[in-house]
Amino acid sequence: MIVAITGTPGIGKTSVSEVLRKKEFDIVDLNKVAVEKQFLIGVDIDRDSKIVDVDKLNKYIEKNYDGKDIVFIDGHLSHLLNAVDKVIVLRCHPKILKKRITVKNWKKEKIRENLEAEILDVILCETAEKQSRENVFEIDTTEKNVDDVAECVLEIIKNNFEHMKKYNMGNIDWSEEILKEDYGG
Ligand SMILES: Nc1ncnc2c1ncn2[C@@H]1O[C@H](COP(=O)(O)OP(=O)(O)O)[C@@H](O)[C@H]1O
Ligand SMILES: [Mg+2]
């Protein structure tokens, strides 16, 4: 089973994946695959980021990981892969995300863009377009440390990835934040 761990950059995907790796789960770092396998279309200079060939990435993941035991795909594009069976979307209140994001050493505009993306549910909306509802789990990590978030993932596994109300997509709404705070970075 291929499980995407997605969410706005800085939200904690890699941190949670590291905890899961220590618990002997297989983890694929999607950014690393894209770079190592040269699945790149170009560079977005304005955004200071690489443009990834999602189609090639999908084929690679399908070929190498389909039919295996649980494998987690860590990456902010992982929800776009047709190969994934389940998607876990990590969320975080933008005020707290702003703190987490500081480790990334990004320009102000990039910080702002990502905080806005979290407020506007961009990754969740992309996920909803691509995956059916019962396969999507949304975890609010705002008041959870990394181990707590990993525990939520283990809970989902224990429940055989069956639909769980508390991880229903659509429970989380940061939309008021767009009016309240300056997220200029
Ligand atoms: N649940 C959490 N609580 C507090 N800090 C966190 C949490 N998850 C991640 N962080 C911190 O936020 C920063 C970004 O985390 P990272 O795992 O690199 O995010 P991503 O892989 O989604 O871009 C790191 O400094 C990490 O230690
Ligand atoms: Mg990461």
Tab-separated table of C-alpha atoms and ligand atoms in Angstrom:
chain	number	residue	atom	x	y	z
A	1	MET	CA	0.000	0.000	0.000
A	2	ILE	CA	1.367	3.377	-1.041
A	3	VAL	CA	0.601	6.182	1.408
A	4	ALA	CA	1.308	9.820	0.601
A	5	ILE	CA	2.377	12.128	3.420
A	6	THR	CA	1.708	15.576	2.064
A	7	GLY	CA	1.175	19.129	3.264
A	8	THR	CA	2.483	22.651	2.843
A	9	PRO	CA	6.305	22.856	2.913
A	10	GLY	CA	7.546	23.266	6.500
A	11	ILE	CA	4.537	21.529	8.016
A	12	GLY	CA	6.504	18.525	9.274
A	13	LYS	CA	6.285	15.796	6.625
A	14	THR	CA	9.944	14.808	6.789
A	15	SER	CA	10.051	15.003	10.597
A	16	VAL	CA	7.112	12.612	10.926
A	17	SER	CA	8.546	10.367	8.219
A	18	GLU	CA	11.792	10.105	10.193
A	19	VAL	CA	9.874	8.899	13.248
A	20	LEU	CA	8.057	6.335	11.097
A	21	ARG	CA	11.359	5.233	9.561
A	22	LYS	CA	12.698	4.524	13.061
A	23	LYS	CA	9.646	2.342	13.544
A	24	GLU	CA	10.836	0.280	10.569
A	25	PHE	CA	8.454	1.659	7.966
A	26	ASP	CA	9.681	2.221	4.411
A	27	ILE	CA	9.889	5.890	3.512
A	28	VAL	CA	10.505	7.416	0.097
A	29	ASP	CA	11.776	10.989	-0.043
A	30	LEU	CA	10.017	12.236	-3.168
A	31	ASN	CA	12.143	15.373	-3.581
A	32	LYS	CA	15.266	13.228	-3.461
A	33	VAL	CA	13.877	10.829	-6.094
A	34	ALA	CA	12.960	13.742	-8.377
A	35	VAL	CA	16.485	15.152	-8.193
A	36	GLU	CA	18.407	11.865	-8.310
A	37	LYS	CA	16.382	10.470	-11.206
A	38	GLN	CA	16.329	13.847	-12.971
A	39	PHE	CA	12.549	13.938	-13.145
A	40	LEU	CA	12.705	17.701	-13.567
A	41	ILE	CA	11.116	19.847	-16.230
A	42	GLY	CA	12.804	23.089	-15.250
A	43	VAL	CA	13.245	25.720	-12.588
A	44	ASP	CA	10.714	28.293	-11.457
A	45	ILE	CA	13.015	31.265	-10.962
A	46	ASP	CA	10.374	33.498	-9.373
A	47	ARG	CA	9.595	30.856	-6.821
A	48	ASP	CA	13.149	29.631	-6.462
A	49	SER	CA	11.974	26.041	-6.865
A	50	LYS	CA	12.306	23.081	-9.216
A	51	ILE	CA	9.470	22.061	-11.515
A	52	VAL	CA	8.983	18.327	-11.221
A	53	ASP	CA	7.692	15.911	-13.867
A	54	VAL	CA	4.883	14.340	-11.833
A	55	ASP	CA	4.108	11.795	-14.542
A	56	LYS	CA	7.608	10.314	-14.493
A	57	LEU	CA	7.622	10.398	-10.723
A	58	ASN	CA	4.346	8.508	-10.673
A	59	LYS	CA	5.601	5.820	-13.030
A	60	TYR	CA	8.739	5.362	-10.957
A	61	ILE	CA	6.806	5.005	-7.695
A	62	GLU	CA	4.301	2.637	-9.292
A	63	LYS	CA	7.029	0.453	-10.745
A	64	ASN	CA	9.121	0.251	-7.600
A	65	TYR	CA	6.640	0.255	-4.745
A	66	ASP	CA	3.261	-1.011	-5.956
A	67	GLY	CA	2.035	-4.138	-4.215
A	68	LYS	CA	4.461	-3.833	-1.325
A	69	ASP	CA	3.680	-3.501	2.347
A	70	ILE	CA	3.012	0.000	3.614
A	71	VAL	CA	5.373	2.538	2.101
A	72	PHE	CA	5.129	6.236	2.928
A	73	ILE	CA	5.887	8.826	0.281
A	74	ASP	CA	7.184	12.020	1.886
A	75	GLY	CA	6.678	15.070	-0.307
A	76	HIS	CA	4.466	18.056	-1.026
A	77	LEU	CA	3.613	16.560	-4.450
A	78	SER	CA	2.949	13.025	-3.215
A	79	HIS	CA	-0.839	13.497	-3.252
A	80	LEU	CA	-0.671	14.153	-7.010
A	81	LEU	CA	0.567	10.640	-7.793
A	82	ASN	CA	-2.002	8.254	-9.240
A	83	ALA	CA	0.005	5.439	-7.688
A	84	VAL	CA	-0.943	6.367	-4.121
A	85	ASP	CA	-3.677	4.400	-2.341
A	86	LYS	CA	-4.105	6.665	0.677
A	87	VAL	CA	-3.217	10.263	1.436
A	88	ILE	CA	-2.383	11.809	4.796
A	89	VAL	CA	-2.536	15.607	4.664
A	90	LEU	CA	-0.700	17.345	7.510
A	91	ARG	CA	-2.115	20.725	8.512
A	92	CYS	CA	-0.942	23.447	10.886
A	93	HIS	CA	-2.303	26.765	12.066
A	94	PRO	CA	-0.516	29.417	9.993
A	95	LYS	CA	0.835	31.235	13.076
A	96	ILE	CA	2.645	28.085	14.172
A	97	LEU	CA	3.567	27.123	10.617
A	98	LYS	CA	5.263	30.502	10.298
A	99	LYS	CA	7.569	29.473	13.161
A	100	ARG	CA	8.272	26.014	11.698
A	101	ILE	CA	8.981	27.459	8.280
A	102	THR	CA	11.800	29.713	9.564
A	103	VAL	CA	14.274	26.785	9.370
A	104	LYS	CA	13.897	26.821	5.592
A	105	ASN	CA	15.802	30.085	5.100
A	106	TRP	CA	13.344	31.224	2.466
A	107	LYS	CA	12.753	34.685	1.056
A	108	LYS	CA	9.855	36.676	2.512
A	109	GLU	CA	7.697	36.171	-0.577
A	110	LYS	CA	8.128	32.417	-0.504
A	111	ILE	CA	7.218	32.275	3.189
A	112	ARG	CA	4.148	34.388	2.528
A	113	GLU	CA	3.117	32.260	-0.439
A	114	ASN	CA	3.308	29.064	1.574
A	115	LEU	CA	1.417	30.488	4.561
A	116	GLU	CA	-1.284	31.663	2.185
A	117	ALA	CA	-1.394	28.226	0.589
A	118	GLU	CA	-1.985	26.664	4.024
A	119	ILE	CA	-4.738	29.182	4.840
A	120	LEU	CA	-6.431	28.566	1.481
A	121	ASP	CA	-6.259	24.727	1.780
A	122	VAL	CA	-4.336	24.482	-1.496
A	123	ILE	CA	-2.906	20.995	-0.938
A	124	LEU	CA	-6.152	19.684	0.498
A	125	CYS	CA	-8.076	20.963	-2.531
A	126	GLU	CA	-5.578	19.370	-4.911
A	127	THR	CA	-5.928	16.130	-2.945
A	128	ALA	CA	-9.723	16.261	-3.060
A	129	GLU	CA	-9.604	16.661	-6.837
A	130	LYS	CA	-7.354	13.653	-7.253
A	131	GLN	CA	-8.339	11.154	-4.563
A	132	SER	CA	-11.634	9.838	-3.294
A	133	ARG	CA	-12.754	11.128	0.068
A	134	GLU	CA	-12.535	7.890	2.036
A	135	ASN	CA	-8.855	7.567	1.144
A	136	VAL	CA	-7.887	10.949	2.572
A	137	PHE	CA	-6.915	11.665	6.197
A	138	GLU	CA	-6.281	15.143	7.506
A	139	ILE	CA	-4.241	15.623	10.700
A	140	ASP	CA	-4.059	18.938	12.553
A	141	THR	CA	-0.471	19.038	13.859
A	142	THR	CA	-0.716	22.522	15.424
A	143	GLU	CA	-0.664	21.388	19.033
A	144	LYS	CA	1.113	18.095	18.483
A	145	ASN	CA	4.787	17.317	18.637
A	146	VAL	CA	6.336	15.109	15.984
A	147	ASP	CA	5.855	11.913	18.032
A	148	ASP	CA	2.180	12.741	18.590
A	149	VAL	CA	1.678	13.172	14.855
A	150	ALA	CA	3.383	9.821	14.227
A	151	GLU	CA	0.996	8.293	16.788
A	152	CYS	CA	-1.945	9.609	14.749
A	153	VAL	CA	-0.499	7.901	11.668
A	154	LEU	CA	-0.069	4.647	13.639
A	155	GLU	CA	-3.691	4.956	14.772
A	156	ILE	CA	-4.783	5.215	11.142
A	157	ILE	CA	-2.709	2.120	10.296
A	158	LYS	CA	-4.192	0.197	13.232
A	159	ASN	CA	-7.626	1.082	11.926
A	160	ASN	CA	-6.615	-0.428	8.564
A	161	PHE	CA	-6.898	2.929	6.822
A	162	GLU	CA	-10.622	2.821	7.217
A	163	HIS	CA	-12.432	6.126	7.196
A	164	MET	CA	-12.124	7.955	10.552
A	165	LYS	CA	-14.339	10.874	11.435
A	166	LYS	CA	-11.702	12.773	13.392
A	167	TYR	CA	-9.358	12.702	10.410
A	168	ASN	CA	-12.103	13.586	7.954
A	169	MET	CA	-11.017	16.078	5.371
A	170	GLY	CA	-12.726	19.425	5.752
A	171	ASN	CA	-12.606	19.583	9.561
A	172	ILE	CA	-9.908	22.236	9.451
A	173	ASP	CA	-10.516	25.858	8.504
A	174	TRP	CA	-7.923	28.648	8.818
A	175	SER	CA	-9.752	30.973	6.440
A	176	GLU	CA	-10.325	33.716	9.049
A	177	GLU	CA	-6.574	34.117	9.310
A	178	ILE	CA	-6.391	35.693	5.890
A	179	LEU	CA	-8.035	38.828	7.339
A	180	LYS	CA	-6.428	38.813	10.769
A	181	GLU	CA	-2.735	38.634	10.564
A	182	ASP	CA	0.145	39.834	8.496
A	183	TYR	CA	1.830	36.736	7.149
A	184	GLY	CA	4.443	38.740	5.299
A	185	GLY	CA	7.224	36.560	6.701
B	1	LIG	N1	4.768	18.636	15.021
B	1	LIG	C1	5.780	19.514	15.067
B	1	LIG	N2	5.910	20.323	16.116
B	1	LIG	C2	6.906	21.243	16.175
B	1	LIG	N3	7.838	21.410	15.219
B	1	LIG	C3	7.758	20.632	14.143
B	1	LIG	C4	6.731	19.648	13.987
B	1	LIG	N4	6.911	19.028	12.809
B	1	LIG	C5	7.988	19.599	12.239
B	1	LIG	N5	8.510	20.553	13.033
B	1	LIG	C6	9.668	21.402	12.730
B	1	LIG	O1	9.329	22.201	11.601
B	1	LIG	C7	10.421	22.312	10.709
B	1	LIG	C8	10.029	21.825	9.315
B	1	LIG	O2	9.776	20.432	9.371
B	1	LIG	P1	9.987	19.450	8.130
B	1	LIG	O3	9.754	18.071	8.653
B	1	LIG	O4	11.286	19.733	7.465
B	1	LIG	O5	8.797	19.909	7.177
B	1	LIG	P2	8.471	19.437	5.675
B	1	LIG	O6	9.200	18.152	5.426
B	1	LIG	O7	6.986	19.277	5.655
B	1	LIG	O8	8.902	20.567	4.784
B	1	LIG	C9	11.573	21.528	11.341
B	1	LIG	O9	12.399	22.423	12.052
B	1	LIG	C10	10.886	20.585	12.298
B	1	LIG	O10	11.707	20.267	13.392
B	2	MG	MG	10.487	17.683	3.862
